[in-house]
PDB file of C-alpha atoms in Angstrom:
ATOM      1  CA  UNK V  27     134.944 129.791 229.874  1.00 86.00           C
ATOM      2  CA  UNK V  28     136.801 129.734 226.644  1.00 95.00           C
ATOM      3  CA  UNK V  29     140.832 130.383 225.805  1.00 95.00           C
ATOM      4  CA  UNK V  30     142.124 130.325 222.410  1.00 96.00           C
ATOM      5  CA  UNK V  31     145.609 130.542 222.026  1.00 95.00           C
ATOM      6  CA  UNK V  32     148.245 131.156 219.156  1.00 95.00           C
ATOM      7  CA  UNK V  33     145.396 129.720 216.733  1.00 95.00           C
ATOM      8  CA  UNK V  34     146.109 130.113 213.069  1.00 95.00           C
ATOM      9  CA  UNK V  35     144.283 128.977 209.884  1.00 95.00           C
ATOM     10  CA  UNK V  36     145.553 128.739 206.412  1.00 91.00           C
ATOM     11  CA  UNK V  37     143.358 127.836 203.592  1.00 87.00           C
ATOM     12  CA  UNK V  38     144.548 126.671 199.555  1.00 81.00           C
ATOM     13  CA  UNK V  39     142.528 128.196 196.854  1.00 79.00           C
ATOM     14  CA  UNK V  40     141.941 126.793 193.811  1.00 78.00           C
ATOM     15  CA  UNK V  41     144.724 128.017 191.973  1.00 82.00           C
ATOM     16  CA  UNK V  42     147.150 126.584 194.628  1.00 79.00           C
ATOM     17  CA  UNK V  43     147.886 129.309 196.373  1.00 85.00           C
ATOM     18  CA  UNK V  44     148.155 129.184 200.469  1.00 87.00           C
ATOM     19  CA  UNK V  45     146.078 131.850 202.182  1.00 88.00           C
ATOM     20  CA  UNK V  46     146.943 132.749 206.193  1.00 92.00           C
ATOM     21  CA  UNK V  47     142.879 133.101 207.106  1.00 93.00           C
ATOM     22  CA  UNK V  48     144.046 133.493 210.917  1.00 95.00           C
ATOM     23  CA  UNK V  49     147.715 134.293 212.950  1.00 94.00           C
ATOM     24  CA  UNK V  50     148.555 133.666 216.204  1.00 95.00           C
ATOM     25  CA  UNK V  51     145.411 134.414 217.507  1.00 96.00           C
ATOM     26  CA  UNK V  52     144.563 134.670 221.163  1.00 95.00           C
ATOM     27  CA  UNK V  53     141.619 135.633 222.854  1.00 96.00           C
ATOM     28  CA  UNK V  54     140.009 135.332 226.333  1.00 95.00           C
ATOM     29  CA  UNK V  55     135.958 134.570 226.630  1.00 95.00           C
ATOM     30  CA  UNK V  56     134.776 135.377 230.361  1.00 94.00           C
ATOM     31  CA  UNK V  57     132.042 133.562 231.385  1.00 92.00           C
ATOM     32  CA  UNK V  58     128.637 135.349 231.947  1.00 92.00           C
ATOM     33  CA  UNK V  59     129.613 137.549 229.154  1.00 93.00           C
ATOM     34  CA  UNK V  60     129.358 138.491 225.770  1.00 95.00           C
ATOM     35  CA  UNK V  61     132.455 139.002 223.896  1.00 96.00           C
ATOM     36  CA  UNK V  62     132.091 140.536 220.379  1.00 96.00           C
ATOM     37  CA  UNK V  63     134.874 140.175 217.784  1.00 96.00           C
ATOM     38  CA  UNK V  64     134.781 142.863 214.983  1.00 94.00           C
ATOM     39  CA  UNK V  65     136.689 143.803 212.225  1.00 91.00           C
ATOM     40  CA  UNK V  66     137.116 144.683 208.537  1.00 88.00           C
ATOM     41  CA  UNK V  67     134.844 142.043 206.104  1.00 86.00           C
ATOM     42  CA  UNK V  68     137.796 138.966 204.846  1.00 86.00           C
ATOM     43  CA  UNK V  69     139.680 139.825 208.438  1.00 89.00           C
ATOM     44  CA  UNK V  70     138.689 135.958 209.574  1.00 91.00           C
ATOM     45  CA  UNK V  71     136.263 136.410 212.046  1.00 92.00           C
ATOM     46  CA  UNK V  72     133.604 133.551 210.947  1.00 91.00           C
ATOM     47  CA  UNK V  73     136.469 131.556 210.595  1.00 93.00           C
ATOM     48  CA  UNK V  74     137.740 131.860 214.200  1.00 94.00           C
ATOM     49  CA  UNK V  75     133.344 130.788 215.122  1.00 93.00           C
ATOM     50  CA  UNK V  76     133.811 127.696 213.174  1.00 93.00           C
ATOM     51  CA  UNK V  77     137.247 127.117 214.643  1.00 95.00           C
ATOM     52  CA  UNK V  78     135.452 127.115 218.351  1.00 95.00           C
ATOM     53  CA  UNK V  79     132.288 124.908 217.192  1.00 92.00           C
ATOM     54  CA  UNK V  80     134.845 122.335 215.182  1.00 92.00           C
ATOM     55  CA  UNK V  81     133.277 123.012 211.999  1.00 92.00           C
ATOM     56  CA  UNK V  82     136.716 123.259 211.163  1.00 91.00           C
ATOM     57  CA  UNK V  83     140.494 122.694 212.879  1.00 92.00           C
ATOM     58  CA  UNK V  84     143.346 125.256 213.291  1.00 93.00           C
ATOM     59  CA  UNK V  85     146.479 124.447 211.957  1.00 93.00           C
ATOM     60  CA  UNK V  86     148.261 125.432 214.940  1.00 94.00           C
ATOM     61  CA  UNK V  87     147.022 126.812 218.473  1.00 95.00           C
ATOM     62  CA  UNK V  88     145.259 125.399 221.275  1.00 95.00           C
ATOM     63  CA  UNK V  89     141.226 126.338 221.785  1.00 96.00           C
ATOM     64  CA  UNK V  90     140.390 125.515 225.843  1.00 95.00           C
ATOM     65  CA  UNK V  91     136.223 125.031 226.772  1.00 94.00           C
ATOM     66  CA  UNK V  92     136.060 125.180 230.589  1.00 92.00           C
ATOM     67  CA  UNK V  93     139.888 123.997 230.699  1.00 91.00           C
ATOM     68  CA  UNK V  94     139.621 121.213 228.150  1.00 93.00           C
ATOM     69  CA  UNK V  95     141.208 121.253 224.647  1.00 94.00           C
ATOM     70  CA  UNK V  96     138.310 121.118 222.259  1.00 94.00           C
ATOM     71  CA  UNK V  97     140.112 118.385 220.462  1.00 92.00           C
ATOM     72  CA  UNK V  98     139.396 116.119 223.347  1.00 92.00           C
ATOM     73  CA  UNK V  99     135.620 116.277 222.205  1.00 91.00           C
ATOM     74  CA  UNK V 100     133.505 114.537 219.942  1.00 89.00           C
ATOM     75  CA  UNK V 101     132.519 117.309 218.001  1.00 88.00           C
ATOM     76  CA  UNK V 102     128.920 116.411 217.789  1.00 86.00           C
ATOM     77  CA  UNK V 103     129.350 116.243 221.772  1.00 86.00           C
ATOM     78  CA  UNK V 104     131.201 119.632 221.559  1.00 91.00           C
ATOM     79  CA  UNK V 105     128.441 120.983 219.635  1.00 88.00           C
ATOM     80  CA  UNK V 106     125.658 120.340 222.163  1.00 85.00           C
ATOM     81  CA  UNK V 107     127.679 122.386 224.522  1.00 90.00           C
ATOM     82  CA  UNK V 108     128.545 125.052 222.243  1.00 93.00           C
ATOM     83  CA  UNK V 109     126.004 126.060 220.078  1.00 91.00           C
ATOM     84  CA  UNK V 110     126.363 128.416 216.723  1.00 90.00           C
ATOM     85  CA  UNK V 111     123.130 130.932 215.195  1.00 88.00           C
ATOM     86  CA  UNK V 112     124.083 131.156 211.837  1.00 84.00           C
ATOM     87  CA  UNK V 113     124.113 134.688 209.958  1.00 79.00           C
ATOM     88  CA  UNK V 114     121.019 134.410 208.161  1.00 82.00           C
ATOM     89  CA  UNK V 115     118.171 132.744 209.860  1.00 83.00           C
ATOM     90  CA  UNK V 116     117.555 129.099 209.178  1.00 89.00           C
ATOM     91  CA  UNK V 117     114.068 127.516 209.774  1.00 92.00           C
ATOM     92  CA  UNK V 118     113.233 123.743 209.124  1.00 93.00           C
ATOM     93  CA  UNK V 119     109.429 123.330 207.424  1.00 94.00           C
ATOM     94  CA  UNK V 120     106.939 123.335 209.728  1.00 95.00           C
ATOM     95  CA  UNK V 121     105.908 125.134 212.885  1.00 96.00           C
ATOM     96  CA  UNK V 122     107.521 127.166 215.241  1.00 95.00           C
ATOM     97  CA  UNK V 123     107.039 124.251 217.455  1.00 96.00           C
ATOM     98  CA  UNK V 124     108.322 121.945 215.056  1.00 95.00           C
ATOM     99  CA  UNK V 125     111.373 123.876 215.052  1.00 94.00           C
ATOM    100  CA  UNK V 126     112.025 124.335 218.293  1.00 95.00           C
ATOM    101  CA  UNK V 127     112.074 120.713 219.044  1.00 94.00           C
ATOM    102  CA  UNK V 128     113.400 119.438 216.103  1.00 93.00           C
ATOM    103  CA  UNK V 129     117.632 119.353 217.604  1.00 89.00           C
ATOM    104  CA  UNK V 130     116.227 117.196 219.720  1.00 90.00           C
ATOM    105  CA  UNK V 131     114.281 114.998 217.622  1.00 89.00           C
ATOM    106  CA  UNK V 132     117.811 114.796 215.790  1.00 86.00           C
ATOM    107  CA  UNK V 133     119.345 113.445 219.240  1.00 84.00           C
ATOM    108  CA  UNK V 134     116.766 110.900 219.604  1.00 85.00           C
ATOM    109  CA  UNK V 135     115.242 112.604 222.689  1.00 89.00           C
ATOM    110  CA  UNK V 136     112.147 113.688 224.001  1.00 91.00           C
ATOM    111  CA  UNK V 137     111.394 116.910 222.942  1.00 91.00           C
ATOM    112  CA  UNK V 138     109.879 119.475 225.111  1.00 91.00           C
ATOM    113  CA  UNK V 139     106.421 120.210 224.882  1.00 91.00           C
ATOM    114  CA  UNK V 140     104.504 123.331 223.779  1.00 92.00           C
ATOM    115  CA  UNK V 141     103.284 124.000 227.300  1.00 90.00           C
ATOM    116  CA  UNK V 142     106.881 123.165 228.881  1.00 93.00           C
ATOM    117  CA  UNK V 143     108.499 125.103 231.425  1.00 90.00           C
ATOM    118  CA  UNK V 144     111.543 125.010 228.783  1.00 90.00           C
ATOM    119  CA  UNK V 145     109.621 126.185 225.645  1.00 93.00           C
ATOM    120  CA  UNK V 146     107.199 128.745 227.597  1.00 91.00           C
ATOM    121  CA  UNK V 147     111.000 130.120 228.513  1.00 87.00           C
ATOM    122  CA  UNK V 148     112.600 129.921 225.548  1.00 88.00           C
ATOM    123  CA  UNK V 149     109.855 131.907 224.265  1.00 89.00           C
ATOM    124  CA  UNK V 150     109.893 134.366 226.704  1.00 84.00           C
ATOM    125  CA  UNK V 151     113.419 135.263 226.713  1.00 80.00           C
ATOM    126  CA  UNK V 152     113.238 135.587 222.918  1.00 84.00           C
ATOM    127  CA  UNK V 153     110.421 138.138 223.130  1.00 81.00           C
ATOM    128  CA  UNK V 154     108.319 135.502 220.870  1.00 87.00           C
ATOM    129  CA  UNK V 155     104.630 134.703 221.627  1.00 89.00           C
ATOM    130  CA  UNK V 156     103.046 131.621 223.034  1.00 89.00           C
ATOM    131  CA  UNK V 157     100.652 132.185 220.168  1.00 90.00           C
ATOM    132  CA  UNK V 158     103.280 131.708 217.433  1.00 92.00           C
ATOM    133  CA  UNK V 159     104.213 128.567 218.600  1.00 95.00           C
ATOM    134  CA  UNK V 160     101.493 126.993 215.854  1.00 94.00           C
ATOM    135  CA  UNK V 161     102.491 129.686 212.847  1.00 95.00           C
ATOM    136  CA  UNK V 162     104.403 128.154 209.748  1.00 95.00           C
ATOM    137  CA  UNK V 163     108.155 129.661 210.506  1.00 94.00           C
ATOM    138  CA  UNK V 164     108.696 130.393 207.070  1.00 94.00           C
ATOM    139  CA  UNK V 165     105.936 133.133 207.435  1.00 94.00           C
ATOM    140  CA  UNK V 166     108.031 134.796 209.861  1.00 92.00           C
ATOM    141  CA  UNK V 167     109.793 137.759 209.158  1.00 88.00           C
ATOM    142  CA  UNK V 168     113.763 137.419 208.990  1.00 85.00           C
ATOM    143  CA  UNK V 169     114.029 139.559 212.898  1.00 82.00           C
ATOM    144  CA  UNK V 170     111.178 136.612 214.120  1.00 87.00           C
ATOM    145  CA  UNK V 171     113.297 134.010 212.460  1.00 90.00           C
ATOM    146  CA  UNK V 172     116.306 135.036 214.154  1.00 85.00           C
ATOM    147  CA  UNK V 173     114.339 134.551 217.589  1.00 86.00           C
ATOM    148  CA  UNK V 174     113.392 131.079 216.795  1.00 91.00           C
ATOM    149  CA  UNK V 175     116.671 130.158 216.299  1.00 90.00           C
ATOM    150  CA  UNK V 176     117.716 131.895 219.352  1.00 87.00           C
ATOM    151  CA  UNK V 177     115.131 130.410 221.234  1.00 90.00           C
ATOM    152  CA  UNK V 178     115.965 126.916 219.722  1.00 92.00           C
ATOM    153  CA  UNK V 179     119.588 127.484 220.205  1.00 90.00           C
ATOM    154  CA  UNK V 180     118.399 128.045 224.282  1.00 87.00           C
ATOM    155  CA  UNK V 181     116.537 125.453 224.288  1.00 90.00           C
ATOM    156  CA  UNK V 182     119.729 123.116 224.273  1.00 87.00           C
ATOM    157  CA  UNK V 183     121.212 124.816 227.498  1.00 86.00           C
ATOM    158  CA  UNK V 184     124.476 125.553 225.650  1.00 89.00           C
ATOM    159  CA  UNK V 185     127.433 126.425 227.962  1.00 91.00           C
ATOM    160  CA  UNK V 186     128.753 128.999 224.965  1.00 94.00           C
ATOM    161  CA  UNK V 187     126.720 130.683 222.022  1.00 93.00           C
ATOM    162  CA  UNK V 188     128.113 131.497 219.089  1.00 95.00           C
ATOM    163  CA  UNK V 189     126.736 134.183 216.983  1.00 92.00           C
ATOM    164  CA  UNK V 190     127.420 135.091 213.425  1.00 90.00           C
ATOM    165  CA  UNK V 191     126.453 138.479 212.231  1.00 86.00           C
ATOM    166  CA  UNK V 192     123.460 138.643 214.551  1.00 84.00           C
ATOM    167  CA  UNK V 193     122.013 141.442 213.081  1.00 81.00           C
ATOM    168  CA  UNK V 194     123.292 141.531 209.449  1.00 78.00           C
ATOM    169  CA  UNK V 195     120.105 140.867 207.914  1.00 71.00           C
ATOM    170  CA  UNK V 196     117.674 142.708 210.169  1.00 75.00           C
ATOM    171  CA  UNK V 197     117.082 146.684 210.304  1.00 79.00           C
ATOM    172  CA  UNK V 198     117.828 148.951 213.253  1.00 84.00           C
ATOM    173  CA  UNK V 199     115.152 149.021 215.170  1.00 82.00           C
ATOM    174  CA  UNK V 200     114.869 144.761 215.167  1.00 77.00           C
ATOM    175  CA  UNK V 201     119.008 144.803 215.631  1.00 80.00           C
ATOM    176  CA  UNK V 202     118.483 147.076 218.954  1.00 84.00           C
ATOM    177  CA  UNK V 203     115.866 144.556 220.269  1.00 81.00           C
ATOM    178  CA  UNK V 204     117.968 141.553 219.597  1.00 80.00           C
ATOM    179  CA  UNK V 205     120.708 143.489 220.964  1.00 85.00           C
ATOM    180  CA  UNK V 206     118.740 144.024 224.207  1.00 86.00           C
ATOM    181  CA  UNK V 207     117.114 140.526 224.112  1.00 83.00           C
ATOM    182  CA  UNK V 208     120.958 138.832 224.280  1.00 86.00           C
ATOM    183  CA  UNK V 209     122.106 141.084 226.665  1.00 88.00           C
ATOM    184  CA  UNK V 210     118.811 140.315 228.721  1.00 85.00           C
ATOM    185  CA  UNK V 211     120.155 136.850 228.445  1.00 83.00           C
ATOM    186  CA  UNK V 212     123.102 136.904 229.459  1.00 87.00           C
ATOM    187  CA  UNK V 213     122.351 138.733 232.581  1.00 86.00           C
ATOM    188  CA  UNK V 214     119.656 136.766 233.684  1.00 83.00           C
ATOM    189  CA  UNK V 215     120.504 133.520 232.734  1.00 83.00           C
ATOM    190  CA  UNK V 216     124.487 133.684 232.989  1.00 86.00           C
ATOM    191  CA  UNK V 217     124.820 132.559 229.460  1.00 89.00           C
ATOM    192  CA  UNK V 218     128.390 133.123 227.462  1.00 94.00           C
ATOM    193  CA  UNK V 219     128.172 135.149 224.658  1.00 94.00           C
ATOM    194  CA  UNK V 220     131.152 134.915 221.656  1.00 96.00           C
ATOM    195  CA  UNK V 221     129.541 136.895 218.653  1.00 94.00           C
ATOM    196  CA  UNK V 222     131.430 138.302 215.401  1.00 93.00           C
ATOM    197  CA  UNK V 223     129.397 141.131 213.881  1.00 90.00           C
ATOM    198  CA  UNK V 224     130.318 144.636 211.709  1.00 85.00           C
ATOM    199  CA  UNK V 225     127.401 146.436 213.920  1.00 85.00           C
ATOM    200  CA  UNK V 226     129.398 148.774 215.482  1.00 89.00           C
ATOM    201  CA  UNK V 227     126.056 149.672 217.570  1.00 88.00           C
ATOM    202  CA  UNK V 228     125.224 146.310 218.504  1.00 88.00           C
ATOM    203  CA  UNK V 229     129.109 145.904 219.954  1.00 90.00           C
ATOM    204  CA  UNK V 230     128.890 149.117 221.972  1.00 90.00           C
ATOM    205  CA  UNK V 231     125.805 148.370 223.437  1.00 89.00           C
ATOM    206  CA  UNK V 232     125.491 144.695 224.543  1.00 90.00           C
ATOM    207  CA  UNK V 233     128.934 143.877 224.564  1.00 93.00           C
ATOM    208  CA  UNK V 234     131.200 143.672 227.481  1.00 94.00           C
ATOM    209  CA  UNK V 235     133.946 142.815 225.595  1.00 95.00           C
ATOM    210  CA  UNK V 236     135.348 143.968 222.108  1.00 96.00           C
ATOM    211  CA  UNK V 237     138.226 142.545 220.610  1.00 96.00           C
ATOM    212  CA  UNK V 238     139.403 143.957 216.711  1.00 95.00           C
ATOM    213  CA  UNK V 239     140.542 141.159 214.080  1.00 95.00           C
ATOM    214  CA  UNK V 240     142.180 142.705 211.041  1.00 93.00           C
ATOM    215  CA  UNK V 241     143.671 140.963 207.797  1.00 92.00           C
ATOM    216  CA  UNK V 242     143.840 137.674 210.845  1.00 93.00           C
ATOM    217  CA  UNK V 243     145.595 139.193 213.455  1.00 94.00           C
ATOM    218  CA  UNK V 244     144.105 140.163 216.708  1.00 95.00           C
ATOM    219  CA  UNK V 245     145.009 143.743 217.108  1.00 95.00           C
ATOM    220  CA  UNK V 246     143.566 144.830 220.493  1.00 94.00           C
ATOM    221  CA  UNK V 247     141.368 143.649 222.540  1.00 94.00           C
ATOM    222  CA  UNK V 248     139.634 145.355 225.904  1.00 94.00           C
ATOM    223  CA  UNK V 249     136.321 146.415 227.625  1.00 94.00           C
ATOM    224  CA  UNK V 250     133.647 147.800 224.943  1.00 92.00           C
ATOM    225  CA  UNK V 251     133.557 151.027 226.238  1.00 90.00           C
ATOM    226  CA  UNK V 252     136.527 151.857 226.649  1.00 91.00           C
ATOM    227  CA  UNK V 253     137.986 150.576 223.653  1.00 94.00           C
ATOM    228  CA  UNK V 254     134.746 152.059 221.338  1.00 92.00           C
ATOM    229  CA  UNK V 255     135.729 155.409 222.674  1.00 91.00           C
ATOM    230  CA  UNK V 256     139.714 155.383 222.935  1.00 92.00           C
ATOM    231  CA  UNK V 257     141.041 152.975 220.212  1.00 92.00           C
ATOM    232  CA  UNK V 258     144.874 152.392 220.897  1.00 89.00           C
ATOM    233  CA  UNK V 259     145.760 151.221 217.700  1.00 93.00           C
ATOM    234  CA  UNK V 260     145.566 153.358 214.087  1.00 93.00           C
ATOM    235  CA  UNK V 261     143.909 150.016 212.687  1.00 92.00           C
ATOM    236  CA  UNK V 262     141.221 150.691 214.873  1.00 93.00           C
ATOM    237  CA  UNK V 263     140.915 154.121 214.633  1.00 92.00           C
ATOM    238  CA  UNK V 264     140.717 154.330 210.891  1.00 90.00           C
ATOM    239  CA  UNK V 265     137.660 151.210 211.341  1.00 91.00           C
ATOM    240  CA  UNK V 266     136.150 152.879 213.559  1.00 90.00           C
ATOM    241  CA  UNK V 267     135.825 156.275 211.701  1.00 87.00           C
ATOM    242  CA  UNK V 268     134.548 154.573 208.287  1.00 77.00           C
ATOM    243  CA  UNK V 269     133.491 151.274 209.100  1.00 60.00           C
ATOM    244  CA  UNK V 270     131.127 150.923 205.996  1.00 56.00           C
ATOM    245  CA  UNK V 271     133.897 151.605 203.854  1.00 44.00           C
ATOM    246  CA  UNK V 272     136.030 148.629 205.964  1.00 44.00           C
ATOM    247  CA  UNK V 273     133.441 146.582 205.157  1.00 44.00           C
ATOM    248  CA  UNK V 274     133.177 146.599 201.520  1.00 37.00           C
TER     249      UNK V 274
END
C-alpha cells in the first residue's frame, strides 16, 4: 500500500542552524494493516505522518501510494485518499452531524444523510450512537471526540489513515476501546492503518506491525509481537524498559 524510501527531512531554526528531523528512512505499510511507528518524543515520527499526507516534502527519498510517487498528486487529491486524525481531537461548531458531513460540504458534494447507509456505518464502527448524531460535539468528551473524527475520517473511504498519537489525550480504559475499535476496522473493513503513538499498549495490542524511530533513524522494524517481546537493538531495549522516561 505504501513504500517510503531513503526519506530524510531537515528543518532551519531560527537561529540558523540546520536540524536532520529524519535520515534515510525506509519503511514498508502492508495493506489491510496497521503499522505503528514508535519512538522516543523529538525522534520525528509526526514528521514522517505529514511527510505521507504532503503537509510537508522530504528533502530527499521517494514516498510510493499504491505504486505511485506521492509527488505525482495534487495534494488536496492525495489527501482525499489518505486521510490524517490529528493528536488532539478537532470538532467544527455544530452537531455531530454537522461534523460528519462537513469534508464534504468543503468538496462541494452532497453530503450523506443522517439516516445513510454511510453515516449509520460510520457510526457503528466508531462505537458512537445514532442518538448523538443531534448533540453539540463540543459537549463531547475528548475519547467521543476522537470517534467523530474517526468516524468522519471513514466517512471519506480513505485508502490509508493516518493517526497521530491516537490515544495521547484519552485515559486507559477509552485508549483500549479505541485500540479495539481500529483494530475492529481494519479487520472488517480492510482499511490501512499507519499510526505514530508512545502507547506502548496500544502498539502491542492492535498493531501488526511496529517499527522504532530514534533521534530520525529507523532502527528496526518487524511484527509487534515479536519485536515487543525480543527487541534486537539496545535502542530498543533501553525504550522499551523506561519508556516514560524516553518520552520526556
Amino acid at each position: 500500500m505504501l513504500r517510503i524510501e531513503n526519506i530524510s527531512k531537515q528543518r532551519m531554526r531560527s537561529t540558523g542552524e540546520t536540524v536532520r528531523i529524519l535520515q534515510h528512512v525506509d519503511l514498508d505499510v502492508a495493506p489491510a494493516q496497521i503499522t505503528a511507528v514508535i519512538g522516543p518524543s523529538g525522534s520525528g515520527k509526526s514528521t514522517l505522518l505529514r511527510l505521507v499526507n504532503r503537509l510537508e516534502d522530504a528533502d530527499d527519498g521517494r514516498i510510493e501510494l499504491q505504486g505511485a510517487d506521492i509527488r505525482s498528486f495534487d495534494p488536496l487529491a492525495l489527501r482525499r485518499q489518505v486521510v490524517m486524525v490529528l493528536q488532539m481531537p478537532f470538532v467544527f461548531p455544530g452537531t455531530v452531524l454537522d461534523n460528519l458531513q462537513h469534508p464534504f460540504i468543503l468538496q462541494n458534494k452532497k453530503p450523506p444523510y443522517a439516516d445513510s447507509s454511510e453515516v449509520q456505518g460510520a457510526l457503528q464502527m466508531c462505537g458512537l450512537e445514532r442518538g448523538m448524531l443531534a448533540t453539540r460535539a463540543s459537549s463531547l468528551s475528548v475519547g467521543q471526540q476522537q470517534r467523530v473524527c474517526l468516524a468522519r475520517a471513514l466517512l471519506l473511504e480513505p485508502k490509508l489513515l493516518l493517526l497521530d498519537e491516537p490515544t495521547s489525550a484519552l485515559d486507559r480504559p477509552t485508549g483500549d476501546r479505541l485500540g479495539q475499535t481500529l483494530k475492529r476496522i481494519c479487520r472488517e473493513h480492510g482499511l490501512t492503518i499507519l499510526m505514530v503513538t508512545h502507547d506502548l499498549r496500544l502498539a502491542g495490542r492492535c498493531a501488526d506491525v511496529v517499527a522504532y524511530l530514534e533521534k530520525g533513524r529507523m532502527l528496526e522494524s518487524g511484527a509487534s509481537g515479536a519485536l515487543l517481546n525480543n527487541p534486537g537493538t539496545k535502542a530498543l531495549q533501553r525504550f522499551l524498559a523506561e519508556p516514560e522516561t524516553q518520552e520526556g
